[in-house]
PDB file of C-alpha atoms in Angstrom:
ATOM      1  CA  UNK A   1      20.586   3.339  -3.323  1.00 41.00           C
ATOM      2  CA  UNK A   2      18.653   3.928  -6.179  1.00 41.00           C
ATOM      3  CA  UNK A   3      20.954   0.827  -8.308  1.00 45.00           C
ATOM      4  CA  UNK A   4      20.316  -1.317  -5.620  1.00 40.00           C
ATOM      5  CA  UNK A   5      16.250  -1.064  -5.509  1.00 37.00           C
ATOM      6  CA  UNK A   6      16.505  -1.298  -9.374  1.00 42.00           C
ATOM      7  CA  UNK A   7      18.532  -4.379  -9.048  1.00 42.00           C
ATOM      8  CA  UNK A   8      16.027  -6.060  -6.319  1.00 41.00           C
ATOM      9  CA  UNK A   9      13.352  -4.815  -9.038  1.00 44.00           C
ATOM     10  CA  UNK A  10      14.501  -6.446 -11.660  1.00 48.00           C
ATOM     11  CA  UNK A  11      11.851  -8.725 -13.568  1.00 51.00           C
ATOM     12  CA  UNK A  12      12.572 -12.399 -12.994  1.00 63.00           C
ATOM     13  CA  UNK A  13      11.684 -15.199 -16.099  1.00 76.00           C
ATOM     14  CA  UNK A  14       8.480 -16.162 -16.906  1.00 83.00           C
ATOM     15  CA  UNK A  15       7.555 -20.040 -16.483  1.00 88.00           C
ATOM     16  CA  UNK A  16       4.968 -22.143 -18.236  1.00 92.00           C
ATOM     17  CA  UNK A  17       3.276 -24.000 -16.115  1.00 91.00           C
ATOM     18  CA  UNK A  18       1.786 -27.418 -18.297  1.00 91.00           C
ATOM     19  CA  UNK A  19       0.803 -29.955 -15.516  1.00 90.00           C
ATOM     20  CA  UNK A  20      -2.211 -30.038 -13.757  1.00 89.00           C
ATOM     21  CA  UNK A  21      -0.711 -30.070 -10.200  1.00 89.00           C
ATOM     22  CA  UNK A  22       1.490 -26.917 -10.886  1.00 89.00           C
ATOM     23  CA  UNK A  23      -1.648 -25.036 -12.812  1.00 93.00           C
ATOM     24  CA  UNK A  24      -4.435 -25.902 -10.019  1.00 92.00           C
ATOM     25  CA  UNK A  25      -1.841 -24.993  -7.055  1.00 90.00           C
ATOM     26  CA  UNK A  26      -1.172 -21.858  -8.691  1.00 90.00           C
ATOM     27  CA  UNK A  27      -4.849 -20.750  -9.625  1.00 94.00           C
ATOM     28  CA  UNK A  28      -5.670 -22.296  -6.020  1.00 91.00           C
ATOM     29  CA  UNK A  29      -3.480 -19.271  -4.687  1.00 87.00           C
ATOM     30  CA  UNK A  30      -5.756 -16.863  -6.543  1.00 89.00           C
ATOM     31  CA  UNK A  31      -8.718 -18.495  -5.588  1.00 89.00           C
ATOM     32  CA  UNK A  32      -7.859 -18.659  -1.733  1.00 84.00           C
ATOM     33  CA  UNK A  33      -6.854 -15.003  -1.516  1.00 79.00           C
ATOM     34  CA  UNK A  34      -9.697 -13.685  -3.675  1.00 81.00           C
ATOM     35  CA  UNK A  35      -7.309 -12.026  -5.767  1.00 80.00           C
ATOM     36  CA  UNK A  36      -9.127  -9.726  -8.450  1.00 82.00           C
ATOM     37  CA  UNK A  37      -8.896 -11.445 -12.331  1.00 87.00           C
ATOM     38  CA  UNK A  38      -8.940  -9.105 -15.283  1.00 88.00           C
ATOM     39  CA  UNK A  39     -10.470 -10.615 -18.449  1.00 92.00           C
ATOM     40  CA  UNK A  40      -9.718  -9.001 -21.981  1.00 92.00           C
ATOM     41  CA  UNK A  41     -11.332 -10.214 -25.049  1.00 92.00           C
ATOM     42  CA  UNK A  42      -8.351 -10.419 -28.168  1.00 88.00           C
ATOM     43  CA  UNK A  43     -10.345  -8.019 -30.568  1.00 83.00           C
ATOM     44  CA  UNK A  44     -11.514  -5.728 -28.092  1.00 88.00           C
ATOM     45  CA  UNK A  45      -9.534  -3.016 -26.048  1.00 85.00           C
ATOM     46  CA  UNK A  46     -12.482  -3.075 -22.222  1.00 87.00           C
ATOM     47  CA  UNK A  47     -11.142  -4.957 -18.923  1.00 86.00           C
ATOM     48  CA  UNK A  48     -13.437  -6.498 -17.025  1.00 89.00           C
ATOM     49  CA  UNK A  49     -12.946  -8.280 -13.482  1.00 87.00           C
ATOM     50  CA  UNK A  50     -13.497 -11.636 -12.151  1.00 89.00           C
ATOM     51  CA  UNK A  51     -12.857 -13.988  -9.600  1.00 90.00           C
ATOM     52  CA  UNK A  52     -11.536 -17.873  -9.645  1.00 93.00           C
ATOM     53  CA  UNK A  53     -14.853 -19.154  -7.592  1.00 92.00           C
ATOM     54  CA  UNK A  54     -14.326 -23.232  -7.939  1.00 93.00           C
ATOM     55  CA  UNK A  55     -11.912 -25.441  -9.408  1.00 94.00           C
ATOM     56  CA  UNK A  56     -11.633 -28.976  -9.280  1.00 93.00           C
ATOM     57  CA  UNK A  57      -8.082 -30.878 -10.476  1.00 91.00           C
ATOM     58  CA  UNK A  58      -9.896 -34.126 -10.606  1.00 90.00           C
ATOM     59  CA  UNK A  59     -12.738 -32.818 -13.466  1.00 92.00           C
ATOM     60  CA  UNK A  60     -10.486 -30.479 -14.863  1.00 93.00           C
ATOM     61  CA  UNK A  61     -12.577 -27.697 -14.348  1.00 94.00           C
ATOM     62  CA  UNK A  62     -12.552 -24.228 -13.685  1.00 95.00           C
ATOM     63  CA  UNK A  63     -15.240 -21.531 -13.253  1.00 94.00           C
ATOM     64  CA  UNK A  64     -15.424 -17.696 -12.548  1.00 94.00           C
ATOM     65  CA  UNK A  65     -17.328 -15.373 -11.210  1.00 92.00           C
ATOM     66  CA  UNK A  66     -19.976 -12.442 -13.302  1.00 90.00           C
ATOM     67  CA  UNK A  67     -18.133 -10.495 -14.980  1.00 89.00           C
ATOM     68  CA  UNK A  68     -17.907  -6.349 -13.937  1.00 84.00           C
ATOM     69  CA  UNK A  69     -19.431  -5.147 -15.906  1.00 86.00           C
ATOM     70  CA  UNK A  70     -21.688  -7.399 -17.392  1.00 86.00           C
ATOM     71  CA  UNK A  71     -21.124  -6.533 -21.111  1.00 86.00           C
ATOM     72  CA  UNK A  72     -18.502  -9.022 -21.580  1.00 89.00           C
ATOM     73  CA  UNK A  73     -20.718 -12.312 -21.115  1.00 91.00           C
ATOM     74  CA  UNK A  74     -22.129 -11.844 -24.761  1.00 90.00           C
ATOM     75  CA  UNK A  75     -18.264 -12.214 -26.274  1.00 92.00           C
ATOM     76  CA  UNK A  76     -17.935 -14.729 -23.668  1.00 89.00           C
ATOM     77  CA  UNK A  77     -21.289 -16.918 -24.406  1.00 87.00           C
ATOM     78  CA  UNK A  78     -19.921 -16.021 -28.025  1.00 89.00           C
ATOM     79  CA  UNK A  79     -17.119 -18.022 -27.938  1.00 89.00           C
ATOM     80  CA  UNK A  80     -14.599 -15.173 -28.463  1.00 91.00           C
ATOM     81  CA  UNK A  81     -11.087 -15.705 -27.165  1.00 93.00           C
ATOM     82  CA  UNK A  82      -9.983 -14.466 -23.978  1.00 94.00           C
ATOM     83  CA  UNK A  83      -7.306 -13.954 -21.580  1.00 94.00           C
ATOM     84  CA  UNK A  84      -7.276 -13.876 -17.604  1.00 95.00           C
ATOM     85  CA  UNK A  85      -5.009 -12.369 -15.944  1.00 90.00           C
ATOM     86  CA  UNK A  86      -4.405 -12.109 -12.056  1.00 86.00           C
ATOM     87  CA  UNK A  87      -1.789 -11.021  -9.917  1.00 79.00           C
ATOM     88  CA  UNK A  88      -0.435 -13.036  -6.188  1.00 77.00           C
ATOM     89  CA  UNK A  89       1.711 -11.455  -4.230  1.00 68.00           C
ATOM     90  CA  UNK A  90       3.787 -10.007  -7.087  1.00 67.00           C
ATOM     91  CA  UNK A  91       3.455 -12.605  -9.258  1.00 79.00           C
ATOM     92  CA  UNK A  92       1.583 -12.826 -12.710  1.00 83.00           C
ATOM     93  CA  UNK A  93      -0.583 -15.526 -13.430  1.00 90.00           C
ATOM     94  CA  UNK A  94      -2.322 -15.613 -16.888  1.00 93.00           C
ATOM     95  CA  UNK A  95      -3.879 -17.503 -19.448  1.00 95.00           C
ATOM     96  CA  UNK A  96      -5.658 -17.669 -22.252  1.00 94.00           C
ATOM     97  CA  UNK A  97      -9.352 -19.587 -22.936  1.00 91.00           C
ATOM     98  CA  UNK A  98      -9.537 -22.779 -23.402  1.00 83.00           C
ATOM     99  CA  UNK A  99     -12.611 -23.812 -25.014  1.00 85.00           C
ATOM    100  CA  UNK A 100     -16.039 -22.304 -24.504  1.00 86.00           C
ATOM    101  CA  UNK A 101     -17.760 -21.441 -20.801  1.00 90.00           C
ATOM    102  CA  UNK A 102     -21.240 -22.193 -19.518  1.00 90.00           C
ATOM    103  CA  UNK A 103     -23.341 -19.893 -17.317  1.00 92.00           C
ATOM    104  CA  UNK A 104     -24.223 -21.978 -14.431  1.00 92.00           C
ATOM    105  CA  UNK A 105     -26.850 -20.855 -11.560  1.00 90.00           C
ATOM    106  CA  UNK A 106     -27.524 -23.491  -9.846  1.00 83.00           C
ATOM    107  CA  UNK A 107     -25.690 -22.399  -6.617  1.00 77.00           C
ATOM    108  CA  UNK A 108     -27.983 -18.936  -6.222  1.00 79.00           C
ATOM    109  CA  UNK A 109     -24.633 -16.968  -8.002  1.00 83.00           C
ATOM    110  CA  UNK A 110     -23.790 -16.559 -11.459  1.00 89.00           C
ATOM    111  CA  UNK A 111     -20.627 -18.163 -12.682  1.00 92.00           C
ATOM    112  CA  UNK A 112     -18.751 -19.335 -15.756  1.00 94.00           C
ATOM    113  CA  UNK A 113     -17.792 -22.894 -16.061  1.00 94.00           C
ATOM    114  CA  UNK A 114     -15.306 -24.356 -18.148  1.00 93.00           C
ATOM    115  CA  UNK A 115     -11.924 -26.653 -18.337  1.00 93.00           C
ATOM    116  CA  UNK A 116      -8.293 -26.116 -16.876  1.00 94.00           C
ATOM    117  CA  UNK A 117      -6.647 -24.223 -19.041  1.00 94.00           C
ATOM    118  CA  UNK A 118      -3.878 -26.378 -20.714  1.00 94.00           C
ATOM    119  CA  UNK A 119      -0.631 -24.059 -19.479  1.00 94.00           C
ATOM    120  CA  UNK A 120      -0.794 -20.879 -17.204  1.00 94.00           C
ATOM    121  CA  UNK A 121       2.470 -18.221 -17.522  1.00 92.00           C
ATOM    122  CA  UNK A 122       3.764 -17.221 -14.207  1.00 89.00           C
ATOM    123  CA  UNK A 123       5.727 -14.790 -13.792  1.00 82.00           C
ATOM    124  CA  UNK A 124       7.263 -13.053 -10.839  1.00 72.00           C
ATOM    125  CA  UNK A 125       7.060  -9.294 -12.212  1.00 56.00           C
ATOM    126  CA  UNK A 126       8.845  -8.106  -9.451  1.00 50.00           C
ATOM    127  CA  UNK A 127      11.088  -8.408  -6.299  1.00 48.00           C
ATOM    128  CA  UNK A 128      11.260  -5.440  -4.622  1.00 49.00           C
ATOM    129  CA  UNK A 129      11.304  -4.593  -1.412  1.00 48.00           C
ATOM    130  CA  UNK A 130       7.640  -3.883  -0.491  1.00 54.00           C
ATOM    131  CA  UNK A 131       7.775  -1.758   2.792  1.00 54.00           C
ATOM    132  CA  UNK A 132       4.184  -1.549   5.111  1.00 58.00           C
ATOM    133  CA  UNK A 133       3.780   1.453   7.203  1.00 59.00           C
ATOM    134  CA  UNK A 134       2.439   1.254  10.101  1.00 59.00           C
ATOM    135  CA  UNK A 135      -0.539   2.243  10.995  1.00 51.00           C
ATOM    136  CA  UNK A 136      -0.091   5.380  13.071  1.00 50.00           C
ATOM    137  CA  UNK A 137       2.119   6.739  10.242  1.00 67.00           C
ATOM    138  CA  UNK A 138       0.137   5.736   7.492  1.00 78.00           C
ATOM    139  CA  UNK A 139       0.157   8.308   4.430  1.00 87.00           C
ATOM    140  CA  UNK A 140      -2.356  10.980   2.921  1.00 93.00           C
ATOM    141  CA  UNK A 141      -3.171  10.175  -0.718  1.00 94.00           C
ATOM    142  CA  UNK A 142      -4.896  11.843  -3.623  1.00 94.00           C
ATOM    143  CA  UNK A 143      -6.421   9.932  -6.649  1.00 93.00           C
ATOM    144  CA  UNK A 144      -7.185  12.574  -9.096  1.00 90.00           C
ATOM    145  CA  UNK A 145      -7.498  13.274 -13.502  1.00 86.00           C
ATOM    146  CA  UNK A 146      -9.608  13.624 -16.219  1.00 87.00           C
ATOM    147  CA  UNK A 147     -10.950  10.083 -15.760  1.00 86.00           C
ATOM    148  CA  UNK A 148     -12.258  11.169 -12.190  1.00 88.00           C
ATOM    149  CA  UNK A 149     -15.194  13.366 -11.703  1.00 87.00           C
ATOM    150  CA  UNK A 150     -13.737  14.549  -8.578  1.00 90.00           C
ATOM    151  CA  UNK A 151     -10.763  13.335  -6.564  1.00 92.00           C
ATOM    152  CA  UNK A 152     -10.894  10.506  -3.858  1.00 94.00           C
ATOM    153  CA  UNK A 153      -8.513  10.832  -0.784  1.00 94.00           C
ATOM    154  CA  UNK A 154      -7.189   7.333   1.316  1.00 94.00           C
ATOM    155  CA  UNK A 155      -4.337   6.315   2.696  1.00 92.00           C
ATOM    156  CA  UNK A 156      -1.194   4.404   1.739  1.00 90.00           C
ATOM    157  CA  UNK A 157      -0.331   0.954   3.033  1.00 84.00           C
ATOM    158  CA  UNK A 158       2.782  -0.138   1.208  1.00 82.00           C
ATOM    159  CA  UNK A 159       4.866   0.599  -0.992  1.00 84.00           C
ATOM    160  CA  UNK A 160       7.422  -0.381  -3.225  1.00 82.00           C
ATOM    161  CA  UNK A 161       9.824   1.106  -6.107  1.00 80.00           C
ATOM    162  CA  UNK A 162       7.103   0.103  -8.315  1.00 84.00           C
ATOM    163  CA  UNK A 163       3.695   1.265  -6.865  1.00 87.00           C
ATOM    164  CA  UNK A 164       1.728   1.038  -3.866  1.00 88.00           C
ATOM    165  CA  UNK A 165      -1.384  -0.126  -2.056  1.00 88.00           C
ATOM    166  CA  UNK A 166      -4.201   2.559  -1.043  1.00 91.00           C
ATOM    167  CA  UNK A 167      -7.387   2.372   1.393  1.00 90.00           C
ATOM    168  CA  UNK A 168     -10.098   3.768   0.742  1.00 93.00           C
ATOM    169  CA  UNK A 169     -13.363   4.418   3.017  1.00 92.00           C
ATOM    170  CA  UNK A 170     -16.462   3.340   1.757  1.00 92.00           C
ATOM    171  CA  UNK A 171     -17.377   1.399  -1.434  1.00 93.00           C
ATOM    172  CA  UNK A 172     -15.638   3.873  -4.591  1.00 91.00           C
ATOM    173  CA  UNK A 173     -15.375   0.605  -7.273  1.00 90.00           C
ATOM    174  CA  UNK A 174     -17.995   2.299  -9.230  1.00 89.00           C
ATOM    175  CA  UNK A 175     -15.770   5.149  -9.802  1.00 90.00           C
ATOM    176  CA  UNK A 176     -12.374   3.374 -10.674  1.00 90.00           C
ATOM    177  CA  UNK A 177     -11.852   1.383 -13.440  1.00 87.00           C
ATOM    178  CA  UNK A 178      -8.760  -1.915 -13.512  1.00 87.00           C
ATOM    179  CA  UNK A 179      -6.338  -0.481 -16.007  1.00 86.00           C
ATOM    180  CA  UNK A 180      -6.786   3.163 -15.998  1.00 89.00           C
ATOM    181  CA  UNK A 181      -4.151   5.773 -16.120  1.00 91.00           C
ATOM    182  CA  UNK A 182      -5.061   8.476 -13.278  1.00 92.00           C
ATOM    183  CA  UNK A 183      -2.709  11.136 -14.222  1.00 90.00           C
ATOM    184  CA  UNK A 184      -2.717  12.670 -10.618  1.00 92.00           C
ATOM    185  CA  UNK A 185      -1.412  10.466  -7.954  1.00 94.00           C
ATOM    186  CA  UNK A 186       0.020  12.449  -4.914  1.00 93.00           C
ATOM    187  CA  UNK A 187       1.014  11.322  -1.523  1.00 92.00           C
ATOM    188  CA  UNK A 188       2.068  13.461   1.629  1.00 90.00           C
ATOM    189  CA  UNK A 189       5.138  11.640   2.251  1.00 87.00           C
ATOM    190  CA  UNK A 190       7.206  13.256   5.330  1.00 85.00           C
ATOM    191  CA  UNK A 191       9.850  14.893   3.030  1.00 82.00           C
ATOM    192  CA  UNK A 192       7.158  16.564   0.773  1.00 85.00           C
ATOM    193  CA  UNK A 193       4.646  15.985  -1.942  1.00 89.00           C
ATOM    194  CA  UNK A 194       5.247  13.593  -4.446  1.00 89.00           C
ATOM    195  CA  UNK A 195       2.945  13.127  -7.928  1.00 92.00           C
ATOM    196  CA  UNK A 196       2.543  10.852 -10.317  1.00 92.00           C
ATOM    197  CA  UNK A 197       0.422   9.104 -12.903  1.00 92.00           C
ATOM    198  CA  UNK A 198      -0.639   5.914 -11.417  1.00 93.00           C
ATOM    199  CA  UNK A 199      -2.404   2.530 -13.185  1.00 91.00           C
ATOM    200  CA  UNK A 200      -4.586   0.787 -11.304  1.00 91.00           C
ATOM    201  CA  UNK A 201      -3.836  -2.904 -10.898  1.00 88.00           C
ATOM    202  CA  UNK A 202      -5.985  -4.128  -8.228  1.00 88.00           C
ATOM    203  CA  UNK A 203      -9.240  -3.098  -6.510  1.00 88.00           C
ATOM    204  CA  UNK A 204     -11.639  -4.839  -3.753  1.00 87.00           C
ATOM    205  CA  UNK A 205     -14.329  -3.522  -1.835  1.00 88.00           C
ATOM    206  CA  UNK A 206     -14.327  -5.472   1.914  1.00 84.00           C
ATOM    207  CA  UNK A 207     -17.759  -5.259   2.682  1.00 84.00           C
ATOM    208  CA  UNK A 208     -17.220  -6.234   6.663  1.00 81.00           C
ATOM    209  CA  UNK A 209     -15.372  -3.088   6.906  1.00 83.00           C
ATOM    210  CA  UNK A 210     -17.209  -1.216   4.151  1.00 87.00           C
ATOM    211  CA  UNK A 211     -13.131  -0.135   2.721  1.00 88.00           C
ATOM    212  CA  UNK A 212     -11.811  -0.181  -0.839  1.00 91.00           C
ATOM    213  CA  UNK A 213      -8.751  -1.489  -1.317  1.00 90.00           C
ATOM    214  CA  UNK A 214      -6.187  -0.769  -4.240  1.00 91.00           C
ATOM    215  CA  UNK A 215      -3.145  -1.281  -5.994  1.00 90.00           C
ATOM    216  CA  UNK A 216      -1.591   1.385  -8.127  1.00 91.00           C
ATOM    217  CA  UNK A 217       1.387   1.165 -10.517  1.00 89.00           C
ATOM    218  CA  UNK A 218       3.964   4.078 -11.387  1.00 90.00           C
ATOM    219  CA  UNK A 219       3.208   4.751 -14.742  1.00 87.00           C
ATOM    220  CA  UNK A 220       5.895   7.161 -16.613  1.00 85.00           C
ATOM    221  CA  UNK A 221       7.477   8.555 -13.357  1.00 83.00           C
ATOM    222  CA  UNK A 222      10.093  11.292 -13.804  1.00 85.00           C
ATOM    223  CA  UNK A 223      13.216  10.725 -12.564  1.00 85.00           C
ATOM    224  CA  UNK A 224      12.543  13.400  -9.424  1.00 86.00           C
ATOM    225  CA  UNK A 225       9.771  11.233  -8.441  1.00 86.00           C
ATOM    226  CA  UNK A 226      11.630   8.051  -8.567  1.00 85.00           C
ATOM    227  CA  UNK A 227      14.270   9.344  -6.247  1.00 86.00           C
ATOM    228  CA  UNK A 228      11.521  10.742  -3.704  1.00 86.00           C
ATOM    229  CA  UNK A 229       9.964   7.033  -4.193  1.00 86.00           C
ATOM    230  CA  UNK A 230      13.105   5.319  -3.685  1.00 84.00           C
ATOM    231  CA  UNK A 231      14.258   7.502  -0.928  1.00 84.00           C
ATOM    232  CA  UNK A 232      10.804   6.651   1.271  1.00 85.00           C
ATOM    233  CA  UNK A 233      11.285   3.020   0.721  1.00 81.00           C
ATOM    234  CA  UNK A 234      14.724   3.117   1.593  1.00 78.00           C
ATOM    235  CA  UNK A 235      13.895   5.403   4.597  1.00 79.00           C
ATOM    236  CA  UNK A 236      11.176   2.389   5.271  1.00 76.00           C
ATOM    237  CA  UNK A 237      13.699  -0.641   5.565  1.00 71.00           C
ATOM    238  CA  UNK A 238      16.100   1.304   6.978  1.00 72.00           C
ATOM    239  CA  UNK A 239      13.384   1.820   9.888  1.00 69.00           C
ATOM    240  CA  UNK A 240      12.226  -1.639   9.897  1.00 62.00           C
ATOM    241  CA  UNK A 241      15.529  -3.638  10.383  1.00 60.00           C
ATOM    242  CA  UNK A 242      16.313  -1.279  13.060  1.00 59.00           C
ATOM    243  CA  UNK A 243      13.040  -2.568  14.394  1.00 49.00           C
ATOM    244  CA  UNK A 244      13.897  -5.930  13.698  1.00 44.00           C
ATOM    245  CA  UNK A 245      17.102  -5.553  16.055  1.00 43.00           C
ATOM    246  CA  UNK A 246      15.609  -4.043  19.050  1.00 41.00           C
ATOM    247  CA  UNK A 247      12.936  -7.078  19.036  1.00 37.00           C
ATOM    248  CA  UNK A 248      16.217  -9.252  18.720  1.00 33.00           C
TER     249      UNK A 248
END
C-alpha cells in the first residue's frame, strides 16, 4: 500500500512554458479559480499573497492584486526582483518578474500592472490520490504551535499522502501566515489521533459563507504518521470505488 501511494506521488517534470497561448491559458486557470499567489522578493526571506486580477494576451499584460500585507509594494514600486508562485489543482505555476509594475486605481481597487512574463514553470508536484470525505464524516482538526497564540479547530475536507484541505469558521487569515511551519497538526481520524507539523500552502476567506479555507502540507512526518496517513487514504478509495459500483 504504502509503495503504491508513493509511486502515484511521485513528482512529475517540470515544463517551461515560452508562448503566449500556453502562459495566458495557464495563468487564466489561476485567475478563474482565484487561486491564492505567493510573492517573495530574491533578497528577502517574507511571503506575501496575491491574486491574478486581469490579464490580457493581446497587450501582453498582466496585473495583481494588493499585496497582504502591504509592506511588499515599496520592494515592488522599487523595482526589486520577484517571484510568483501559485498552485492549480496540484500543479505549480511560477515565475519570476518581468520588468517593473505600476499601481493602478482607476477601477476603485488597487492593483499592480505589468507585462506577461516571458516563460512560466509548471509543474505537476504531485499525483496522488486526493480522497474528499463526505460531509457527514468530515474530520476534527487542530492547528496548534508556537506560531499560534492559541489553537484553531476546523474540519478536514481532503486529503492526500501529501497534505490536506481544512475549513475553518469565521475569518482566521489574520492569524495564519502562507508558508509557516505549525508544529501541531492533529486530526481525529476513526483509527486514532494522528500529529504532525503541517506548512501552510493555501488560505482563502469566502466571505458569502464567512469560512476559511486551507491547504496544509506534511512537513517532516515520521514514518508512524505516514502509515496512519496512508492507511486513511487508502481506507478512503477503498470506500469510494465501492461507491462507485453500487451507483453502477
Amino acid at each position: 500500500m504504502s509503495n503504491a501511494l508513493q509511486a502515484e506521488d511521485a513528482p512529475q517534470p517540470p515544463k517551461v512554458l515560452s508562448t503566449p497561448l500556453e502562459i495566458s491559458g495557464n495563468l487564466r486557470q489561476l485567475q478563474d479559480s482565484h487561486d491564492p499567489l505567493i510573492i517573495t522578493f530574491h533578497e528577502r526571506s517574507q511571503r506575501f499573497q496575491s491574486y491574478l486580477v486581469d490579464l490580457d494576451r493581446e497587450k501582453n499584460m498582466i496585473a495583481l492584486d494588493e499585496m497582504i500585507p502591504r509592506d511588499g509594494e515599496r520592494y515592488l514600486l522599487a523595482g526589486e526582483p520577484f517571484k510568483v508562485e501559485g498552485f492549480h489543482e496540484g500543479v505549480r505555476i511560477a515565475w519570476e518578474s518581468n520588468g517593473p509594475l505600476t499601481i493602478d486605481e482607476s477601477n476603485g481597487s488597487r492593483c499592480y500592472r505589468g507585462t506577461l512574463p516571458d516563460e512560466v514553470v509548471y509543474h505537476q508536484r504531485r499525483n496522488a490520490f486526493r480522497a474528499a470525505l463526505k460531509l457527514a464524516q468530515l474530520v476534527n482538526v487542530n492547528l496548534d504551535g508556537e506560531k499560534l497564540k492559541a489553537p484553531i479547530s476546523g474540519k478536514l475536507l481532503d486529503i492526500s499522502a501529501t497534505g490536506c484541505k481544512l475549513r475553518f469558521d469565521g475569518d482566521i487569515t489574520g492569524s495564519l501566515q502562507l508558508g509557516q511551519v505549525y508544529d501541531r497538526f492533529s486530526a481525529d481520524l476513526p483509527f486514532g489521533k494522528m500529529t504532525a507539523p503541517v506548512e501552510l500552502r493555501y488560505l482563502h476567506f469566502e466571505e458569502k459563507i464567512s469560512t476559511t479555507f486551507a491547504g496544509v502540507r506534511f512537513h517532516n512526518m515520521s514514518g508512524l504518521v505516514q502509515r496512519q496517513v496512508e492507511r486513511f487514504v487508502y481506507q478512503l478509495q477503498r470506500e469510494a470505488r465501492r461507491f462507485d459500483k453500487d451507483d453502477f
